[in-house]
XYZ file of C-alpha atoms in Angstrom:
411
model
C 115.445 75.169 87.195
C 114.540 77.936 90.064
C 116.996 77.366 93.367
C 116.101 75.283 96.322
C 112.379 76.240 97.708
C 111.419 78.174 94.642
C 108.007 77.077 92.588
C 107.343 77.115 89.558
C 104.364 79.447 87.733
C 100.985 77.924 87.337
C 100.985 77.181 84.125
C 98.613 78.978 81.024
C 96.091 76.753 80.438
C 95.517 78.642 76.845
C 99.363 77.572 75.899
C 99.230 74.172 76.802
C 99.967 71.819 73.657
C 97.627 69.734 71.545
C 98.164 66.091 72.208
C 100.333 64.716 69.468
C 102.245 68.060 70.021
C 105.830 69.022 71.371
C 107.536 71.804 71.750
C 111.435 72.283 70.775
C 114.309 75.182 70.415
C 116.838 75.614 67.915
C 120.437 76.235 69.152
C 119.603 80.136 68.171
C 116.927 80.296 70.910
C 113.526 79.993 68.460
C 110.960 78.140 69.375
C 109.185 75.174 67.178
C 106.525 72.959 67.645
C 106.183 69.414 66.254
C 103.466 67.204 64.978
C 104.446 63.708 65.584
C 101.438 62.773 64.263
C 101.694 64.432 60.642
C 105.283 64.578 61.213
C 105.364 68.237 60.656
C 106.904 71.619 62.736
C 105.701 74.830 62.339
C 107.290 78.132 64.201
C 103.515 79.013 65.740
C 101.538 77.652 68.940
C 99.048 75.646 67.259
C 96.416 77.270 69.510
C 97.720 80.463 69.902
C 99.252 81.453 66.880
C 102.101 83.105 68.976
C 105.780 82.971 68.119
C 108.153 82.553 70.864
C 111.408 83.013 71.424
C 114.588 81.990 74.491
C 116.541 84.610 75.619
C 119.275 85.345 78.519
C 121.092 82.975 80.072
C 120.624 79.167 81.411
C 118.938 78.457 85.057
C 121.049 78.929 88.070
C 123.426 75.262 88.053
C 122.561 74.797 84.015
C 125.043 74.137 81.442
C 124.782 73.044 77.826
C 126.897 69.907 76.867
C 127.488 67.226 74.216
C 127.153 63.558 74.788
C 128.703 60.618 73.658
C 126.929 61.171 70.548
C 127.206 64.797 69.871
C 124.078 65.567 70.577
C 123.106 68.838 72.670
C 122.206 68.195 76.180
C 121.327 70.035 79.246
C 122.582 69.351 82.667
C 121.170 70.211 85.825
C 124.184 69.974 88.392
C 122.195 71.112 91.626
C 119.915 67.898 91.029
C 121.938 65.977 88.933
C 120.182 64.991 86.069
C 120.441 65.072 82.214
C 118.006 66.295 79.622
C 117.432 66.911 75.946
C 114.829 69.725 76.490
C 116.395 73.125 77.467
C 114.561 74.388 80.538
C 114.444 78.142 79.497
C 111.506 76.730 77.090
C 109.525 77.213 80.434
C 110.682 80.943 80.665
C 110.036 81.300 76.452
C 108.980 84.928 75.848
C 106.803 85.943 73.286
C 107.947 87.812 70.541
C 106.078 91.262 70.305
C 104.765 92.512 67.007
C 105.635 96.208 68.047
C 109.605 97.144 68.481
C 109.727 98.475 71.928
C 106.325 97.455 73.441
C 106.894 95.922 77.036
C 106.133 92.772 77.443
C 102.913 92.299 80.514
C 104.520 89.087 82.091
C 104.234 89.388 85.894
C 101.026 91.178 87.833
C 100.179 92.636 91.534
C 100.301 88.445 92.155
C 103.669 87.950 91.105
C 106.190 87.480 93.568
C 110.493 88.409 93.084
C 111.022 84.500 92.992
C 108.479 84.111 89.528
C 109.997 87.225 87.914
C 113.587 85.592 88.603
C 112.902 82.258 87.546
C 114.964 80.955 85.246
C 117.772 83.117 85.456
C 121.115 82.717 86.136
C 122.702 86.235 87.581
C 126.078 84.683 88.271
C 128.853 87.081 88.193
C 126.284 90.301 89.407
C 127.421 92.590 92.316
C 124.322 94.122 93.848
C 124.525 96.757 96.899
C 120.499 96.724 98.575
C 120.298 99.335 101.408
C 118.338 98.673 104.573
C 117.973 94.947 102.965
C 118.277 93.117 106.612
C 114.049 92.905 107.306
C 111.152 93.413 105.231
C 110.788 94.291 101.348
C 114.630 94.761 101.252
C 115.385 91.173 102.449
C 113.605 89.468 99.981
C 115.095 91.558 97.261
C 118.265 90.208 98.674
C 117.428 86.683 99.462
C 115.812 86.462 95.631
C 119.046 87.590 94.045
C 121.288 85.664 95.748
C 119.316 82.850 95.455
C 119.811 83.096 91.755
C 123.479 83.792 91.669
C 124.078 87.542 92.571
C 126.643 88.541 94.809
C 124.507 90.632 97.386
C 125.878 93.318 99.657
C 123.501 94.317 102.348
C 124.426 97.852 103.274
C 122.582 98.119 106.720
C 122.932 99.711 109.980
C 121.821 97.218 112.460
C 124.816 94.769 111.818
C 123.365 91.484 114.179
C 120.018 91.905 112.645
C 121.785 92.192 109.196
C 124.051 89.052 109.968
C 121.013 87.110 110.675
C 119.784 87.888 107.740
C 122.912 86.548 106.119
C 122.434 83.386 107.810
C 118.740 82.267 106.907
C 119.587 82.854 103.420
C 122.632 80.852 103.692
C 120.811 77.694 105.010
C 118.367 77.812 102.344
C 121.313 78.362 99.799
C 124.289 77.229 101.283
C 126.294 78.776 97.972
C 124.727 82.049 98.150
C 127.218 85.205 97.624
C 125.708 87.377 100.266
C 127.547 89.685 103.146
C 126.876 92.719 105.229
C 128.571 96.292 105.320
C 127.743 98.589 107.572
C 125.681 101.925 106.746
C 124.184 104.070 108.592
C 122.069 106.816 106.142
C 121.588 109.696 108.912
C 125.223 109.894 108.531
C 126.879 111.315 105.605
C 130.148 110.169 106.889
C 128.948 106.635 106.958
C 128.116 106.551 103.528
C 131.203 107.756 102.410
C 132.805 105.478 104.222
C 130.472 102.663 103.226
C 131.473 103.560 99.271
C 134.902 103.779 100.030
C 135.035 100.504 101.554
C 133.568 98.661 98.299
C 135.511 100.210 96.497
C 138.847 99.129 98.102
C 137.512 95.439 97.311
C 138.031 96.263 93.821
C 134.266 94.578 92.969
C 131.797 95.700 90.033
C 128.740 97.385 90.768
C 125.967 96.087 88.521
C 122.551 96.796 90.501
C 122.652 99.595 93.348
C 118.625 99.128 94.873
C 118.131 102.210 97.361
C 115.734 100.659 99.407
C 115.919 101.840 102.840
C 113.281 103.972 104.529
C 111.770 105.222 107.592
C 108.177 106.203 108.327
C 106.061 107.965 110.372
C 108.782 109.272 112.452
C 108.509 111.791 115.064
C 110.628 115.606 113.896
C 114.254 115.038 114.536
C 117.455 116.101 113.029
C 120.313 113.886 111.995
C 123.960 114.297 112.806
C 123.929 116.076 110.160
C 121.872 118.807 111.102
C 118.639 117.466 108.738
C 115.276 116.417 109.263
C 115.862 112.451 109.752
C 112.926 111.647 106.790
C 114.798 113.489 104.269
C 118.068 112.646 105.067
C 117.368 108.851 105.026
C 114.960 109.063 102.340
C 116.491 110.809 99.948
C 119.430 113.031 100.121
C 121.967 110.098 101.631
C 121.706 107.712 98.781
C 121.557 110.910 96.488
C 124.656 111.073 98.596
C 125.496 107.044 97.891
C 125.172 107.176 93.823
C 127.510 109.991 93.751
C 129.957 107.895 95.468
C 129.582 104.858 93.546
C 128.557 106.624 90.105
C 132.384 105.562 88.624
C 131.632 101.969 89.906
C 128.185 101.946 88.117
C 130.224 103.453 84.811
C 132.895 100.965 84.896
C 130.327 98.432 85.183
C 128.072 98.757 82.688
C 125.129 97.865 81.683
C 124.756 98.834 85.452
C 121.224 99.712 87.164
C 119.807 101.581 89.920
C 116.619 100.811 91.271
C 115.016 103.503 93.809
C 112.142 102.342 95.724
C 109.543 105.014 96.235
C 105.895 104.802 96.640
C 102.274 106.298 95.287
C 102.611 108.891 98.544
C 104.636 110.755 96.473
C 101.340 112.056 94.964
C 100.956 113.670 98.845
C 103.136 116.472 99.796
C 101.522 119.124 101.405
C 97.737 119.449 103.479
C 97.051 122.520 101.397
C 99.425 122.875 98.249
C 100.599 119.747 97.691
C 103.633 120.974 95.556
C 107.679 120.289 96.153
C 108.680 123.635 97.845
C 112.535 123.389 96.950
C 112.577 126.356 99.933
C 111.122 124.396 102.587
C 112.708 120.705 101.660
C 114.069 120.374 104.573
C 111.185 120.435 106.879
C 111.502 122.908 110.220
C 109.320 121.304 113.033
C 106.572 123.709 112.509
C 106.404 122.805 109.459
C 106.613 119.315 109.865
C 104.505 116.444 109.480
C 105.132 112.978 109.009
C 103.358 111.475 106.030
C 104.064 114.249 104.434
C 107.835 114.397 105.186
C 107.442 110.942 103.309
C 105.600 111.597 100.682
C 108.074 114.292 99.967
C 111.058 112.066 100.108
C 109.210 109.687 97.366
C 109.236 112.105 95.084
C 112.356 113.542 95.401
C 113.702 109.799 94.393
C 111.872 109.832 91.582
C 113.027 113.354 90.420
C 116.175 112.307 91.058
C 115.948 108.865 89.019
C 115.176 110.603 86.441
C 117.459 112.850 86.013
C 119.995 110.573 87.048
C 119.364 108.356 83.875
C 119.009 111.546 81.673
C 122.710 111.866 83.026
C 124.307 108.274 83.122
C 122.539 106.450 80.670
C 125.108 107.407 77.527
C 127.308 105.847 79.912
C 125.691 102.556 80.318
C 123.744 102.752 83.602
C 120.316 103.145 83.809
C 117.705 104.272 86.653
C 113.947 103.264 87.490
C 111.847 104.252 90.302
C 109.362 101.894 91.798
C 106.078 101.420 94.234
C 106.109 98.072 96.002
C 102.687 98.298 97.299
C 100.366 99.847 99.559
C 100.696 99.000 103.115
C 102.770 96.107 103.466
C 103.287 94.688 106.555
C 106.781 95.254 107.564
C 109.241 96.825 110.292
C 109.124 100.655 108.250
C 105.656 101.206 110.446
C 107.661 100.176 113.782
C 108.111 103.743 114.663
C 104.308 104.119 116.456
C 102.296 101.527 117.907
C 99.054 102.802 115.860
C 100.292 102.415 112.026
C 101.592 99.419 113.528
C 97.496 98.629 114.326
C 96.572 100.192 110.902
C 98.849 97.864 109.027
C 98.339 94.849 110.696
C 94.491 95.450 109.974
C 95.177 95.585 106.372
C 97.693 93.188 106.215
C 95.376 90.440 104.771
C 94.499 92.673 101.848
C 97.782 93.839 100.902
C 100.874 92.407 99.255
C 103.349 89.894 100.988
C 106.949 90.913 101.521
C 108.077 88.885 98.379
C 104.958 90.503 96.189
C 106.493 93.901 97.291
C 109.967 92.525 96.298
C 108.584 91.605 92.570
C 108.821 95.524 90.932
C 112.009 96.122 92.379
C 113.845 92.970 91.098
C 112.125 92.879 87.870
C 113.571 96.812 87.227
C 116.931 95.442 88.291
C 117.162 92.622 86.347
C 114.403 92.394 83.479
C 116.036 91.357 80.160
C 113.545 93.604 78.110
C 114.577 96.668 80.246
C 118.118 96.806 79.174
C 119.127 100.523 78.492
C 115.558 101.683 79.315
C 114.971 104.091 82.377
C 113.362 107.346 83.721
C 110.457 105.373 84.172
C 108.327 104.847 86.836
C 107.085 101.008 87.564
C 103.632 99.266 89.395
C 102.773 95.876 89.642
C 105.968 95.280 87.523
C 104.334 97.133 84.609
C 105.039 100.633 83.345
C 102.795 103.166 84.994
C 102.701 106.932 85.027
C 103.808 109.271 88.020
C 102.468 112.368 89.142
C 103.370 115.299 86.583
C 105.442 117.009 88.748
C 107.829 113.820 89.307
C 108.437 114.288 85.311
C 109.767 118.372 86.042
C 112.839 118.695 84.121
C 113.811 122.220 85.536
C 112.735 121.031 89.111
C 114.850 117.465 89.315
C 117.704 119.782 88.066
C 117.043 122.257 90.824
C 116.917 119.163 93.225
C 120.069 117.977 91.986
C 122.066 121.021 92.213
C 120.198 121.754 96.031
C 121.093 118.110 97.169
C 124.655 118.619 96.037
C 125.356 122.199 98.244
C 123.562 120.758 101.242
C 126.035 118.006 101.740
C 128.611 120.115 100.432
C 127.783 122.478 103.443
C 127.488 119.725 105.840
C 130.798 118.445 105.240
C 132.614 121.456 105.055
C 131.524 121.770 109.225
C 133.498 118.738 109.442
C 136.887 120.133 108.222
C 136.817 123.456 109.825
């Protein structure tokens, strides 16, 4: 069963049963199908020929039982009801014929709320920055409808505390609270991990999320262009505060949201110039800046699961879609126009939500990272966001620019 307000997928015509047909699990999770009019079972579809199987955990407010009789039973506390049929048979996955192959379940359609459905996260800690509006609120609201205990890690506190509140009266139950953090601040974030940390709670999803766009050339308190800084280096800055957390916690996952405009870098060369990463204003220009910043998240997700993953914690990067109509094009009244003119052709907020929750919480990507996700399907990056030499380089940069900011601080 999905949580209040949640649908369920349309269902595959080409899986629906025979009539005479039923389909039934074994306390091991396969799936059967019987003929109750031959009185036989067989482990295949009897159109498709598929073999299925149920995995993971029972719906959020699920738990398996006995009755009077002995007999395995399913109840549904939320609605209060009783059944013999366990409702994961509605999330049944396929089993693939080639070890490792990814299974194609969700699309550019799909929505967070259809790639969580079924699932029961109780007992996750996730930390979502900038999650109080847009694509990072309905990465929030999805998880904690399903049982995750969400921290939004925002700046704007009221507007964050709102946010708290509208997911609250459609789940009354929901685990979900604000902490400030402000990511043109280095001192913020450390004080932002430092803070979790004293409430002695797990870290099993970290979603770097926040972004801004389009911005004018300005410099942080920090001394750094603003689109870098918020971008990128600050929740370089935030996983190397919480990387013990993440450790401790594993399987952990981090989930970096980037974007297809880290193909564009540069009018003329369009390469990462490690030299010039920190843009001067004459060198500056704002989708560019951007672009920039996306790639540097994936270079660093990479290497960042080349790093942690011994250590159970993995790291994906993800595009959420072109052009989605949200507060990140606030910053200028004309990408505001630009969007809202393609806003009927692009995704919704929850569509954009779909890649990032599916990387942070998809049962068949367990262990699996340095990848690079679409549509909530595996999809390659430009070849310079799989450099080796250059995420290492970017790595070992990000580290003695905040090293050299903070040392101002102490002097």
């Amino acid at each position: 069963m999905a949580a209040p307000g949640i649908g369920l997928l349309d269902t595959d015509s080409e899986d629906e049963l025979p009539a005479g047909w039923e389909e039934r699990s074994t306390p091991d999770g396969r799936v059967f199908y019987a003929n109750h009019q031959h009185r036989e079972t067989q482990w295949q579809h009897p159109k498709t020929g598929k073999k299925k199987r149920i995995t993971g955990e029972l719906p959020y407010g699920w738990t398996a039982e006995e009755d009077d009789q002995k007999r395995r039973v399913f109840v549904d506390h939320l609605n209060k009801r009783t059944t013999f049929t366990d409702p994961r048979l509605a999330f049944a996955q396929e089993e693939s014929s080639k070890p490792g192959d990814l299974p194609r379940r969700f699309d550019a359609l799909s929505t967070a709320l259809n790639v969580l459905q079924g699932r029961d996260l109780s007992g996750k800690y996730a930390v979502i920055t900038g999650a109080s509006s847009g694509i990072g609120f309905e990465t929030a609201r999805s998880l904690a409808l399903h049982g995750v205990h969400v921290v939004m890690a925002c700046r704007n506190l009221k507007a964050a505390n709102q946010a708290v509140a509208k997911i609250k009266e459609e789940l009354s139950l929901a685990n979900v609270e604000t902490m400030p953090l402000d990511l043109a601040s280095f001192r913020s974030v450390k004080q932002f991990a430092e803070n979790y940390k004293l409430r002695g709670w797990p870290l099993h999803i970290l979603i770097c999320n926040a972004a801004v766009f389009g911005i004018k050339w300005q410099l942080t308190e920090d001394g750094l262009e603003k689109t870098f800084q918020v971008n990128y280096l600050s929740h370089y800055y935030l996983v190397r505060h919480l990387e013990d957390v993440l450790i401790k916690s594993s399987p952990a996952r981090v989930v970096f949201v980037s974007c297809e405009s880290h193909r564009f870098l540069d009018i003329s060369s369009n390469k990462l110039d490690l030299n010039k990463i920190c843009l001067a204003q004459a060198d500056y220009h704002s989708l560019c800046a951007y672009g920039q910043s996306k790639l540097c998240l994936i270079l660093l997700s990479q290497h960042l699961h080349r790093r942690l993953t011994d250590r159970g914690v993995s790291s994906n990067a993800v595009h959420p879609g072109n052009m989605i109509y949200t507060n990140l094009q606030s910053s200028w009244w004309g990408w505001r126009v630009l969007f809202l003119l393609a806003r009927p052709f692009a995704k919704t907020k929850q569509q954009g939500a779909a890649t990032t929750v599916y990387c942070a919480t998809a049962r068949e990507l367990e262990g699996h990272g340095g990848m690079y996700f679409n549509h909530c399907q595996l999809c390659q990056a430009s070849d310079e966001a799989y450099d080796e030499e250059l995420a290492t380089a970017l790595w070992q940069l990000s580290d003695s620019l905040i090293k050299e900011r903070l040392s101002r601080y102490t002097l």
